[in-house]
Short mmCIF file of C-alpha atoms in Angstrom, two decimals:
data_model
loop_
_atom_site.label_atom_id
_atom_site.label_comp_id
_atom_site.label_asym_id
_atom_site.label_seq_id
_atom_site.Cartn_x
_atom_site.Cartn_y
_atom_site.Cartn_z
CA UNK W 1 101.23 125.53 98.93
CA UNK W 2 99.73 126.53 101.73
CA UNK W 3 101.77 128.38 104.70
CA UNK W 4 100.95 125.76 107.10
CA UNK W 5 102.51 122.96 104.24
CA UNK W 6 105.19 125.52 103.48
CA UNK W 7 106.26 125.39 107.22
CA UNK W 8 106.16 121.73 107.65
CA UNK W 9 108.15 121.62 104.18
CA UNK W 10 110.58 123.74 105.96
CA UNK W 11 110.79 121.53 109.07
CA UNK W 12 111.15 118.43 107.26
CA UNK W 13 114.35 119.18 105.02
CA UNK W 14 115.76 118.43 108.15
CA UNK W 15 114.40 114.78 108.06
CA UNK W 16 116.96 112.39 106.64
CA UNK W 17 114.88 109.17 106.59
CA UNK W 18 115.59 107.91 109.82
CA UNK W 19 115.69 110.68 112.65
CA UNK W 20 111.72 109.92 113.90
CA UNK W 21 112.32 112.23 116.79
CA UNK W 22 112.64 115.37 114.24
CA UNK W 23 109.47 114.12 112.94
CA UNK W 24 107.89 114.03 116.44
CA UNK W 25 109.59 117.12 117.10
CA UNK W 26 107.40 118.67 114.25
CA UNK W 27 104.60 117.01 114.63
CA UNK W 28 104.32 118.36 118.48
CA UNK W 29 105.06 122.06 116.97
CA UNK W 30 102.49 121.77 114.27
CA UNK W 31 99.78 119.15 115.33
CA UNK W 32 97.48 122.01 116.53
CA UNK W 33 97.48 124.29 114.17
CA UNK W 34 94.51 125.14 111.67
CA UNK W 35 95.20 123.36 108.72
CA UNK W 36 97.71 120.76 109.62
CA UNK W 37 96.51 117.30 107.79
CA UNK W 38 95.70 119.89 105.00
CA UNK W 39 99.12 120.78 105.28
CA UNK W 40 100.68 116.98 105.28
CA UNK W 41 97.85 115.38 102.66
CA UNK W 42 99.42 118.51 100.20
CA UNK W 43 103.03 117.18 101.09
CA UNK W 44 102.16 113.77 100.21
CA UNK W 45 104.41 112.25 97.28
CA UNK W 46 106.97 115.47 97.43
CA UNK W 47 109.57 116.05 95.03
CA UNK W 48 111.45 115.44 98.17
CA UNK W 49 110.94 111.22 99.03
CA UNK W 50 111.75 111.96 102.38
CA UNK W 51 110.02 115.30 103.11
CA UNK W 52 106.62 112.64 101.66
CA UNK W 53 107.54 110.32 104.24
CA UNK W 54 107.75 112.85 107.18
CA UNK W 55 104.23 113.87 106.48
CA UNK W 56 103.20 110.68 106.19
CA UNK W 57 104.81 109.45 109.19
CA UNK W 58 102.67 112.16 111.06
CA UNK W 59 99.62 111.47 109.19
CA UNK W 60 99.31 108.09 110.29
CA UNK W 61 100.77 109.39 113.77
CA UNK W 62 97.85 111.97 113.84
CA UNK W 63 95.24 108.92 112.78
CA UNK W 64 96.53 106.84 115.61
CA UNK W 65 96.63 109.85 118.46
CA UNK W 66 93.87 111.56 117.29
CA UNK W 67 90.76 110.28 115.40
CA UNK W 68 89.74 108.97 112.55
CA UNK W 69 90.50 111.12 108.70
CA UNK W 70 87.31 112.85 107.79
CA UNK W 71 86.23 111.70 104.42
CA UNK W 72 87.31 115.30 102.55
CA UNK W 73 90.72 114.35 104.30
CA UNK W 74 90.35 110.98 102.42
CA UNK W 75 89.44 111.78 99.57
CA UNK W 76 92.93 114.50 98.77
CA UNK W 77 94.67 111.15 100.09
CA UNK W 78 93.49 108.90 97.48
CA UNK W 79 93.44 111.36 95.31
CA UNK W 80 97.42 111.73 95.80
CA UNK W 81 98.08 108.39 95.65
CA UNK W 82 99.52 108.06 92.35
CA UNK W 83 102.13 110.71 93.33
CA UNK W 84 103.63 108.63 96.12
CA UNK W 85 106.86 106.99 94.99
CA UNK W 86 108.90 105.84 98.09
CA UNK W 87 108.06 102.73 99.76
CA UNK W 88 108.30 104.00 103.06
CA UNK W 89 105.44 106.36 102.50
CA UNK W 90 103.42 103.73 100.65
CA UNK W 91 103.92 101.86 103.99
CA UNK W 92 102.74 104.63 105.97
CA UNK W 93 99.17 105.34 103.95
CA UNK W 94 98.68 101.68 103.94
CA UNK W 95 98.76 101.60 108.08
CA UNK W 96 96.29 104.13 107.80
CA UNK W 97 93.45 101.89 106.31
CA UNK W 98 91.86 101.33 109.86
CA UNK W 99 91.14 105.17 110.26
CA UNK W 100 89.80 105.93 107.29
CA UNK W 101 86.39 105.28 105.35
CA UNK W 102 87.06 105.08 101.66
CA UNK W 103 83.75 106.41 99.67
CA UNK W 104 82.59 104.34 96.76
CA UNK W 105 83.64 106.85 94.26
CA UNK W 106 87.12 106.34 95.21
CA UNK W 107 87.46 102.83 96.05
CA UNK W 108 88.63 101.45 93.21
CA UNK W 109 91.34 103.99 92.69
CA UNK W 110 92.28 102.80 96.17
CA UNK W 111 92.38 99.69 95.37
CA UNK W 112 93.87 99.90 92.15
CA UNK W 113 96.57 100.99 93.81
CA UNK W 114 97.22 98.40 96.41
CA UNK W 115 96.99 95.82 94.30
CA UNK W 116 100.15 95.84 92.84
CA UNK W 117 101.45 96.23 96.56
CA UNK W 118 100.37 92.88 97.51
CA UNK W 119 103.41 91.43 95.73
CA UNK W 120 106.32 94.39 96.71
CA UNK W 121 109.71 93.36 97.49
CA UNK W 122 109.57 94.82 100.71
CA UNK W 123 107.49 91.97 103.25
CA UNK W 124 105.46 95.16 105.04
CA UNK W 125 104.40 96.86 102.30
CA UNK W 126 102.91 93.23 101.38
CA UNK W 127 101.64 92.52 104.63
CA UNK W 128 99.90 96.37 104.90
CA UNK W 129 98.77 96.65 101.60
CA UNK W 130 97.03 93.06 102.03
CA UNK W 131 95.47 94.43 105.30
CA UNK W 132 94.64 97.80 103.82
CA UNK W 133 92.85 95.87 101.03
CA UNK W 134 90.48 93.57 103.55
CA UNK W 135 89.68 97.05 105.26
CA UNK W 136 88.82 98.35 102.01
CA UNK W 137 86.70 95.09 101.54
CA UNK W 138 84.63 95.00 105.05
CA UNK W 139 83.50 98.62 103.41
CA UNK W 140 82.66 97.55 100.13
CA UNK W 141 81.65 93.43 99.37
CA UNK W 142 83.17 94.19 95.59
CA UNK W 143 86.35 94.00 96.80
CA UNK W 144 86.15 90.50 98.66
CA UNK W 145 87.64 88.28 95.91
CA UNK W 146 90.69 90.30 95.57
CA UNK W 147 90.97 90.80 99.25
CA UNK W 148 90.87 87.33 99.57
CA UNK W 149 93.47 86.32 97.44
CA UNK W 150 95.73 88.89 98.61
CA UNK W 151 95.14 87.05 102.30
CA UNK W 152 95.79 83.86 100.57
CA UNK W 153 98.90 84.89 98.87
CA UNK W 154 100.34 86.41 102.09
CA UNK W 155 99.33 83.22 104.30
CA UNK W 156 101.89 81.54 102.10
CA UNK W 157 104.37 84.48 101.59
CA UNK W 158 107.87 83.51 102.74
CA UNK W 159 108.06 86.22 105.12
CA UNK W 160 106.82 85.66 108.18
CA UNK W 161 105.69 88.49 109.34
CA UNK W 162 103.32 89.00 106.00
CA UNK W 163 101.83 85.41 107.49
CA UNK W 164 101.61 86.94 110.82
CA UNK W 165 99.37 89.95 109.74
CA UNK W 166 97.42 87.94 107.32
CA UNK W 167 96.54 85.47 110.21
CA UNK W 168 95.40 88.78 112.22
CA UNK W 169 93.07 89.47 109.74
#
């Protein structure tokens, strides 16, 4: 790992799950220094669910303060995907899909991936992984159909607020 991942490892053993202001805490101490999203993209899917949830907690907080990933930055994400196994952090990536352009080569690992999301026990990794799939789709047509049916499934999910973000679409 690198020392800037090594540090933020450090910081987040603190993190329990729920305490966001340790992660804002860290974030603030970190944000600015070379090598953070490095640093967070190598944390992603940690032995550690919730140390993978801090850093993606800040990842998508860096996306949404800051500017959108560059594609090297998106590519280590999608490349860790398959490493991510708590649904909080699946939540988080998926919120990320409007700052981030997904190249062709890795676009169907992407979607791959949120597929099986679309029909998650939880109602916002539904309603985020349907979204995350129509981003994926205004980037590349081949991904329409399934985008669409993922809307279409989540217009009738029982959950309201999957309805609510699929009628935001």
């Amino acid at each position: 790992m690198t020392d800037i991942a090594n540090r933020l490892a450090r910081d987040l053993e603190q993190y329990d799950g729920r305490a966001i202001t340790l992660l804002s805490e860290c974030y603030a101490r970190h944000a600015s220094k070379p090598g953070f999203v490095d640093g967070l993209i190598v944390l992603i899917g940690h032995d550690r669910d919730e140390t993978s949830d801090g850093a993606t907690w800040m990842l998508k907080y860096h996306c949404e303060q800051s500017s959108p990933l560059a594609k090297g930055y998106t590519k280590q994400l999608i490349e860790k995907l398959g490493s991510i196994h708590s649904w909080q952090s699946c939540l988080h990536v998926c919120q990320c899909a409007d700052y981030f352009e997904v190249s062709i080569e890795d676009a169907q690992i992407y979607a791959e991936w949120l597929a099986p999301l679309t029909i998650h026990q939880r109602p916002f990794i539904r309603a985020w992984s349907m979204h995350a799939l129509c981003r994926l789709a205004e980037q590349h047509d081949q991904f329409s159909s399934l985008a669409t049916k993922a809307k279409q499934n989540a217009l009738n999910d029982p959950a309201s607020s999957v309805r609510a973000r699929a009628r935001n679409i």
